Short mmCIF file of C-alpha atoms in Angstrom, two decimals:
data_model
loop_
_atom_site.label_atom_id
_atom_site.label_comp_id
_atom_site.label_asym_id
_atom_site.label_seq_id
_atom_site.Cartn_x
_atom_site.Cartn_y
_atom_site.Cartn_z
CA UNK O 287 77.85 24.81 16.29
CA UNK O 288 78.01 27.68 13.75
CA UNK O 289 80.97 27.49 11.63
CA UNK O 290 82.57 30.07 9.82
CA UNK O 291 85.74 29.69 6.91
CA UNK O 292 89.30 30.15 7.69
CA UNK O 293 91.93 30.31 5.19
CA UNK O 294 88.40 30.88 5.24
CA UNK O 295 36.13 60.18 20.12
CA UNK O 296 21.86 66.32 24.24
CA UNK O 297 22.14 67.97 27.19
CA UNK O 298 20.94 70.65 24.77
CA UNK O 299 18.40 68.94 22.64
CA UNK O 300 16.45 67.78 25.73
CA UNK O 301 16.34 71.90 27.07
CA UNK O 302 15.37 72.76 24.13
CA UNK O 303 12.57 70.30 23.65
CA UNK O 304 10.98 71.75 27.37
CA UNK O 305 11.14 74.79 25.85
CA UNK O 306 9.13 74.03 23.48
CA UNK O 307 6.40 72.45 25.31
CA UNK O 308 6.09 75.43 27.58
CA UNK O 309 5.39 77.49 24.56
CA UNK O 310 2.79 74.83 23.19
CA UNK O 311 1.11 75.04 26.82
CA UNK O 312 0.96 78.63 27.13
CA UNK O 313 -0.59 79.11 23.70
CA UNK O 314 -3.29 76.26 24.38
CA UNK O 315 -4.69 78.10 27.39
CA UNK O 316 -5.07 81.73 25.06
CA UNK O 317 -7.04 79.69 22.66
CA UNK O 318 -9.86 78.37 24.50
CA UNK O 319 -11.41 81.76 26.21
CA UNK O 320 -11.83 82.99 22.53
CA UNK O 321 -13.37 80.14 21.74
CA UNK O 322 -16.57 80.18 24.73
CA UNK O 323 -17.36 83.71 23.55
CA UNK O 324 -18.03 83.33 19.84
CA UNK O 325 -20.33 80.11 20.71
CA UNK O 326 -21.93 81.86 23.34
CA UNK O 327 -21.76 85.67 23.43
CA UNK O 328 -19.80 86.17 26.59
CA UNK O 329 -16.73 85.55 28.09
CA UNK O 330 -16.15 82.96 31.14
CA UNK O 331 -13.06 82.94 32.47
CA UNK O 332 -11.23 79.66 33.40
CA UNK O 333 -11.82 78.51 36.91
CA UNK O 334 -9.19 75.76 37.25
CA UNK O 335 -6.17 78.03 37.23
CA UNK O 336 -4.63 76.84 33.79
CA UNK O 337 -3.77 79.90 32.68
CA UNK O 338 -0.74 79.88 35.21
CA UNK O 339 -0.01 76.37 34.46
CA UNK O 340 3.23 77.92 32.79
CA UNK O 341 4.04 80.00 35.78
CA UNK O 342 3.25 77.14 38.39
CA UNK O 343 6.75 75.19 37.96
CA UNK O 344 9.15 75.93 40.91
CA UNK O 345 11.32 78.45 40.62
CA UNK O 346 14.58 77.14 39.45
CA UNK O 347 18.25 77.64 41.71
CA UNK O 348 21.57 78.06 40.83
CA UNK O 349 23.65 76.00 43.93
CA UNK O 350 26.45 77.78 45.43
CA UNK O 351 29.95 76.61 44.37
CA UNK O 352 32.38 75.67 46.64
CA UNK O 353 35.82 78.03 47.16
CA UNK O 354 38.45 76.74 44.74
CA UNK O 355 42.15 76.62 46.48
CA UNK O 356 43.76 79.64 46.52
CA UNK O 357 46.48 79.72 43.45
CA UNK O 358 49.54 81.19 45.76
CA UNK O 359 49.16 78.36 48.33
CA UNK O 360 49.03 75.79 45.46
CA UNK O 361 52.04 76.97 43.43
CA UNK O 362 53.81 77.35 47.29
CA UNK O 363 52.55 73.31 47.81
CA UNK O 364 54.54 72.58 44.41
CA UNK O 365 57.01 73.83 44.63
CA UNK O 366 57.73 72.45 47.72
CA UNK O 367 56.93 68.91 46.34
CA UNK O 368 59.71 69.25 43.53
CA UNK O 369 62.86 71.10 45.17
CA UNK O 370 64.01 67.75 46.64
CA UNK O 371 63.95 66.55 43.22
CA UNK O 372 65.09 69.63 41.10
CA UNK O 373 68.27 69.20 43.68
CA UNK O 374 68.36 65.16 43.07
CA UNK O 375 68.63 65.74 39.22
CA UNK O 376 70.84 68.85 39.07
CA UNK O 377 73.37 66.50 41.27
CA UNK O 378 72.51 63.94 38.04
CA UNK O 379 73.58 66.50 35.47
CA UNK O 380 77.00 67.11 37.09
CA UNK O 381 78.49 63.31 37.67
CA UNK O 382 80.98 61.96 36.33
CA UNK O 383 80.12 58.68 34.26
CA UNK O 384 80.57 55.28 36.15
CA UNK O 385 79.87 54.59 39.99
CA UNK O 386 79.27 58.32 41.26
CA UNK O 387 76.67 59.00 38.02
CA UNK O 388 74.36 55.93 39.08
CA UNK O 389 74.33 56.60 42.59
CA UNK O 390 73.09 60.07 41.76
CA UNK O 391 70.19 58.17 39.24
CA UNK O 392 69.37 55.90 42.03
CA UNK O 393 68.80 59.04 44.19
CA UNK O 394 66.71 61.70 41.73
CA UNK O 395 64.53 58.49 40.23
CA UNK O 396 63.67 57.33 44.64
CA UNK O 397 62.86 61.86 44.79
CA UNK O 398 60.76 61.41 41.13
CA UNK O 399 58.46 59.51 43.56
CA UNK O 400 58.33 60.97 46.62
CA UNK O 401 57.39 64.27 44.35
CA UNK O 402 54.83 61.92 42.70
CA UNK O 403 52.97 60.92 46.16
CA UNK O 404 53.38 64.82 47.26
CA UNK O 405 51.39 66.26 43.82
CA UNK O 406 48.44 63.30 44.19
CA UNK O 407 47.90 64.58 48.30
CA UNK O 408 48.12 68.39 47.49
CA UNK O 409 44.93 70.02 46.92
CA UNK O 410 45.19 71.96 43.19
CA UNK O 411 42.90 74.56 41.92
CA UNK O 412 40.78 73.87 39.43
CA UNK O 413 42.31 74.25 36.44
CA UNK O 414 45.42 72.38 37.72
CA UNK O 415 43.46 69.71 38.15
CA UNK O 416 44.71 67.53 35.08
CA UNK O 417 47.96 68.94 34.60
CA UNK O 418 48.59 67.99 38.68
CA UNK O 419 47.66 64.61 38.15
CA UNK O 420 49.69 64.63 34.46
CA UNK O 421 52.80 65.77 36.22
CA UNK O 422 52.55 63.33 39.04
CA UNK O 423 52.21 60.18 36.31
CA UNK O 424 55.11 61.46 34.14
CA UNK O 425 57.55 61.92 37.48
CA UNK O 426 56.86 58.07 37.73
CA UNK O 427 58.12 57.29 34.95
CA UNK O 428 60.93 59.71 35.20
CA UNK O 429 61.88 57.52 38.17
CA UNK O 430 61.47 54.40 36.14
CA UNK O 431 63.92 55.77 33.53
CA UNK O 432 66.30 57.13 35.75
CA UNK O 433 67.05 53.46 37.06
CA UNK O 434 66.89 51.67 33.73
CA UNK O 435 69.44 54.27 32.71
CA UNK O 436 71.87 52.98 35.10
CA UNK O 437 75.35 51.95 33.33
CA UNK O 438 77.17 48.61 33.65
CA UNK O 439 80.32 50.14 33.27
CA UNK O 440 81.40 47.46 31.54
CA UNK O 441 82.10 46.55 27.97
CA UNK O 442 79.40 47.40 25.82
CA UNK O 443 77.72 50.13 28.24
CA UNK O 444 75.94 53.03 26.38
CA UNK O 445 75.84 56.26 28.28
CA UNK O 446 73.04 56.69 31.07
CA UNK O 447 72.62 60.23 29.11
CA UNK O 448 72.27 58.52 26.01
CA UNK O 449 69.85 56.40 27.21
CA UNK O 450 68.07 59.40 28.88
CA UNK O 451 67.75 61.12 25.61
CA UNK O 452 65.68 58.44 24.07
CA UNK O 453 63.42 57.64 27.16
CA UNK O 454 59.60 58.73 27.63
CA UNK O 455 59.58 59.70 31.23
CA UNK O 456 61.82 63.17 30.97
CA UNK O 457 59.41 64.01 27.49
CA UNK O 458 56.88 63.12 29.74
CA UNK O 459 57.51 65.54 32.44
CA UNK O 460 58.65 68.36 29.85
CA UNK O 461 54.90 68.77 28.66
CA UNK O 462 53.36 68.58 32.39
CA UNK O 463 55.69 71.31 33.00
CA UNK O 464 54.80 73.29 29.75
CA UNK O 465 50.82 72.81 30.85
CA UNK O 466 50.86 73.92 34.51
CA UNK O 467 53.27 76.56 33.06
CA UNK O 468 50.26 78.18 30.43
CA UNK O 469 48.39 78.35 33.64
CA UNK O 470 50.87 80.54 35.44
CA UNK O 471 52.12 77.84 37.68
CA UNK O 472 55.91 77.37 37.30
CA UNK O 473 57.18 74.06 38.19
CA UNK O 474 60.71 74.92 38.26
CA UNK O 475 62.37 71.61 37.66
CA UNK O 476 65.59 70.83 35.34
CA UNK O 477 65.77 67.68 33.55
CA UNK O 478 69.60 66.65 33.70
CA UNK O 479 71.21 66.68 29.95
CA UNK O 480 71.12 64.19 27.63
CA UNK O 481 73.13 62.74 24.71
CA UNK O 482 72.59 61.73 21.54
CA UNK O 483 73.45 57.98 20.50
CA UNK O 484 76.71 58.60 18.73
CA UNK O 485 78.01 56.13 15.26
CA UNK O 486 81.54 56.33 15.61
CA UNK O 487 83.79 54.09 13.41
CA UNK O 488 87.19 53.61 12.69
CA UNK O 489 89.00 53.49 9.28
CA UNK O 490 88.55 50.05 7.29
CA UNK O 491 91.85 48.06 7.82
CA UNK O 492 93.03 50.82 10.99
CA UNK O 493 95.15 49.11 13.61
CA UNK O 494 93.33 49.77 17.19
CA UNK O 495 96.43 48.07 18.73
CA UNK O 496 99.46 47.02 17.07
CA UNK O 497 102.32 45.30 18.68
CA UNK O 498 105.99 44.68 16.98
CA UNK O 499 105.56 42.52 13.84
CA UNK O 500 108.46 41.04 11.62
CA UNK O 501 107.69 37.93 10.10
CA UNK O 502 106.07 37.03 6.75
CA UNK O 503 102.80 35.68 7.70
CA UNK O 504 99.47 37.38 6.08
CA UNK O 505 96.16 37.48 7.72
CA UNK O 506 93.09 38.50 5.20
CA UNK O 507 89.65 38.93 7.23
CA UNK O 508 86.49 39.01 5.44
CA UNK O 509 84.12 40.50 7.38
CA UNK O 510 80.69 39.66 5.75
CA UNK O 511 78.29 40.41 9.16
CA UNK O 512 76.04 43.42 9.26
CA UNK O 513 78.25 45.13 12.15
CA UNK O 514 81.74 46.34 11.86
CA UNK O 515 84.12 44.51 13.68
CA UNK O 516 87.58 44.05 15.50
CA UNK O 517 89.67 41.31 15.47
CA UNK O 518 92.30 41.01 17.83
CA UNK O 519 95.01 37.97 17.82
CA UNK O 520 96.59 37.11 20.88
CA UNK O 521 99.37 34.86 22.04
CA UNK O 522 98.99 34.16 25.45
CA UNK O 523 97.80 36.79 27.39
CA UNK O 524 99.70 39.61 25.14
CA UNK O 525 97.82 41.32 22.22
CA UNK O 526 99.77 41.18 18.97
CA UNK O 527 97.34 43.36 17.40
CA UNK O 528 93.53 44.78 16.81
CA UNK O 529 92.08 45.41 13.27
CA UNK O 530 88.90 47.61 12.37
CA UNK O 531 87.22 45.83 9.51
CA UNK O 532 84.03 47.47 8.99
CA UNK O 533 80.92 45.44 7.61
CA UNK O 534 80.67 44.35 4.38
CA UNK O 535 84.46 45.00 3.55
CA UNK O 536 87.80 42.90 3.86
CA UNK O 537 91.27 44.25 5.57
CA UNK O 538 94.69 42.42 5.47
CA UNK O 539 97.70 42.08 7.59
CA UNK O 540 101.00 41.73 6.80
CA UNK O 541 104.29 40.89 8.48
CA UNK O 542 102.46 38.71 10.64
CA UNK O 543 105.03 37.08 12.90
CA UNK O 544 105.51 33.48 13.25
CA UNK O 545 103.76 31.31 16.11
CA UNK O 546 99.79 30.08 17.24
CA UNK O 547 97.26 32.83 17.79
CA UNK O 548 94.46 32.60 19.70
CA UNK O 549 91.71 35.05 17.21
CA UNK O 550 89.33 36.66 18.83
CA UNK O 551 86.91 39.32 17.61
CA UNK O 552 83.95 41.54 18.56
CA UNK O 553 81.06 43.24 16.64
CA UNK O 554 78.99 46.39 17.27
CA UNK O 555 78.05 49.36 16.89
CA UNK O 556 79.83 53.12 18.05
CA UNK O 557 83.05 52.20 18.79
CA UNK O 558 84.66 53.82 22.19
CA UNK O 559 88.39 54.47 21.86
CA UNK O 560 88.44 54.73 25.43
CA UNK O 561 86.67 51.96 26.15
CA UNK O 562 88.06 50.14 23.26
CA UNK O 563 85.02 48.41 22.68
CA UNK O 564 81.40 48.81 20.72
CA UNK O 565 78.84 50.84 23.07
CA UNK O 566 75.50 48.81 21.58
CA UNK O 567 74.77 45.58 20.10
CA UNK O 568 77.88 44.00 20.80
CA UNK O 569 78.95 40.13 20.78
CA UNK O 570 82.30 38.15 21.83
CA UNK O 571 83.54 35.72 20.15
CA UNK O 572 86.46 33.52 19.10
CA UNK O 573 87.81 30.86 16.99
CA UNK O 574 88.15 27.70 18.29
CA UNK O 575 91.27 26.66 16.65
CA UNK O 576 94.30 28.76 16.96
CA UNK O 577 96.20 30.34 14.13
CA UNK O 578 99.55 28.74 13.28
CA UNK O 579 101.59 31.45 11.33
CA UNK O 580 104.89 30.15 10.03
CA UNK O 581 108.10 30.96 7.96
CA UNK O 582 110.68 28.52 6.70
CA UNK O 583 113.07 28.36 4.42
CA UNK O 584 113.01 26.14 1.55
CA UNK O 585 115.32 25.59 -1.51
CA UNK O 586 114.87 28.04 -3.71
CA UNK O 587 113.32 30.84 -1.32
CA UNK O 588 111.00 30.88 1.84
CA UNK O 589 107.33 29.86 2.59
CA UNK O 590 105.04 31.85 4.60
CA UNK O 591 101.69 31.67 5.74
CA UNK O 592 98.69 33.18 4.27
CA UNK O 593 95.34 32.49 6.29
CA UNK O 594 92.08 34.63 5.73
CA UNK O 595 88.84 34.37 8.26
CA UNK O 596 85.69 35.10 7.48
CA UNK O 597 83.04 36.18 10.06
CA UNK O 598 80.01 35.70 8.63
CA UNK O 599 78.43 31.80 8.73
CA UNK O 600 79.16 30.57 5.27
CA UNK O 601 78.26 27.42 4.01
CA UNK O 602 80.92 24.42 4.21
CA UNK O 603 83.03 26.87 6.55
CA UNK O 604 85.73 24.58 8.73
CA UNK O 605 86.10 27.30 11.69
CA UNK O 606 83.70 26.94 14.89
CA UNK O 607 83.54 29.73 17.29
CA UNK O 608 82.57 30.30 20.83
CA UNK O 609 80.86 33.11 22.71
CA UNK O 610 83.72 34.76 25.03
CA UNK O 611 82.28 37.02 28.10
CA UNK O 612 82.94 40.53 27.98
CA UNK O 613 85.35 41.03 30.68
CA UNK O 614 87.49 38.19 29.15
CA UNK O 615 87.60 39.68 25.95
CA UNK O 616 91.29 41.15 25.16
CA UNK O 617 91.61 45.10 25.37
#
């Protein structure tokens, strides 16, 4: 139970080396007819045939290379293996966030394959070779992105573009493209757009919801975590209010009305207005022990309640909490 306070990477050399034995050979055979004649006055020539021993290898053949594919019916062959896709993923780059947005990722990342199986069966020129095969291994993993990026839609969802912009698979395919494209062979495919993971924040102490207050009570929250948080006290099922506190600072509440609140709060990062929630690393908690706010009268003047929570686990804290899910958090 954690507790927190309240109130609280040679051919050549061996060429080379025949080369030079030839030589050696040829010279060898020159200096032994020079030789008979000084020892005995006349000239014999050699019987054996050595003299052609350099001429006697076989003759040496180049073999015919085989007809590479013709470039036209190759570029023809891809781009009929991507249109089904380029369609899939321009449907991706115009849907709306939320049911119709995965169904369209679901879609382009099942085409990303098909297009993959298409580019290892088509026959590629030569020097497509590599960037065939690199294209067909990044669409793979296009498809594998494309399904990971799939939103909950819930709580706590970052953006299937967001998560898009940081994935490998679209990079992937980008320098494929840029390859086959050097060699004159146009892929024609567009990558849906992206977004970048966005840090937005609310004031320290700003009200995200704040209901009619008119009492005395003070609320003081200490929020000592590394996330910025909201705290949002309830009674019953109605939100009395929602308070930004961002990490590492403290925010206070006045005119807190009298009764038991049930304190709930969430941390995170990139908070949604619309969504009224964080979009990444979010938890849900609350306190276990409601929040009695009162004002009474006493001689002499009134008495009011002053409570402060703090977030973080600190030692010899008397608060436990408990993880909430995120659909039963309050909005």
């Amino acid at each position: 139970m954690v507790r927190y306070t309240s109130a609280r990477t040679t051919g050549r050399t061996a060429a080379g080396v025949g080369r030079i034995t030839a030589l050696g050979a040829a010279a060898l055979a020159l200096a032994l007819p020079l030789a008979a004649c000084s020892a005995g006055g006349g000239s014999k020539a050699p019987t054996d045939g050595s003299n052609n021993s350099a001429a006697g290898s076989p003759p040496s053949s180049t073999p015919s290379q085989s007809p590479t594919v013709d470039p036209d019916a190759y570029r023809r062959a891809l781009t009929g293996a991507l249109r089904p896709l380029d369609s899939a993923l321009r449907t991706v780059d115009g849907a709306r966030e939320g049911g119709a947005l995965n169904k369209a990722l679901d879609n382009a990342a099942g085409k990303a394959e098909t297009a993959a199986d298409a580019l290892e069966a088509v026959a590629a020129p030569d020097n497509a070779l590599s960037g065939t095969s690199q294209l067909a291994t990044a669409l793979r993993a296009l498809g594998q992105d494309l399904r990971s990026a799939r939103g909950s839609g819930g709580r706590c969802a970052t953006s299937p573009r967001v998560e898009l912009d940081t994935a490998h698979g679209p990079q992937s395919v980008k320098e494929a493209a840029r390859a086959l494209k050097a060699l004159g062979y146009d892929t024609s495919l567009r990558l849906p757009r992206t977004e970048r993971a966005q840090h937005r924040r609310l004031a320290n102490g700003a009200f995200v919801r704040d209901g009619s207050r008119g009492g005395l009570g003070r609320l003081t929250v200490n929020n000592g975590t590394g996330s910025d948080a909201v705290v949002t006290l309830t009674r019953g099922t109605r939100t009395a209010f929602s308070l930004y506190v961002r990490k590492g600072s403290k925010a206070t509440v006045r005119s807190v009305n009298s009764g038991a609140y049930t304190v709930y709060f969430t941390t995170g990062e990139d908070w949604s207005g619309g969504k009224r929630s964080f979009t990444r690393g979010c938890s849900f908690e609350k306190f276990d022990d409601k929040a009695n706010f009162r004002t009474v009268r006493v001689a002499g003047g009134t008495q009011y309640t002053v409570l402060t929570f703090t977030l973080n686990k600190v030692f010899g804290g008397n608060a436990s909490t408990s993880t909430v899910p995120p659909g039963e958090f309050p909005s």
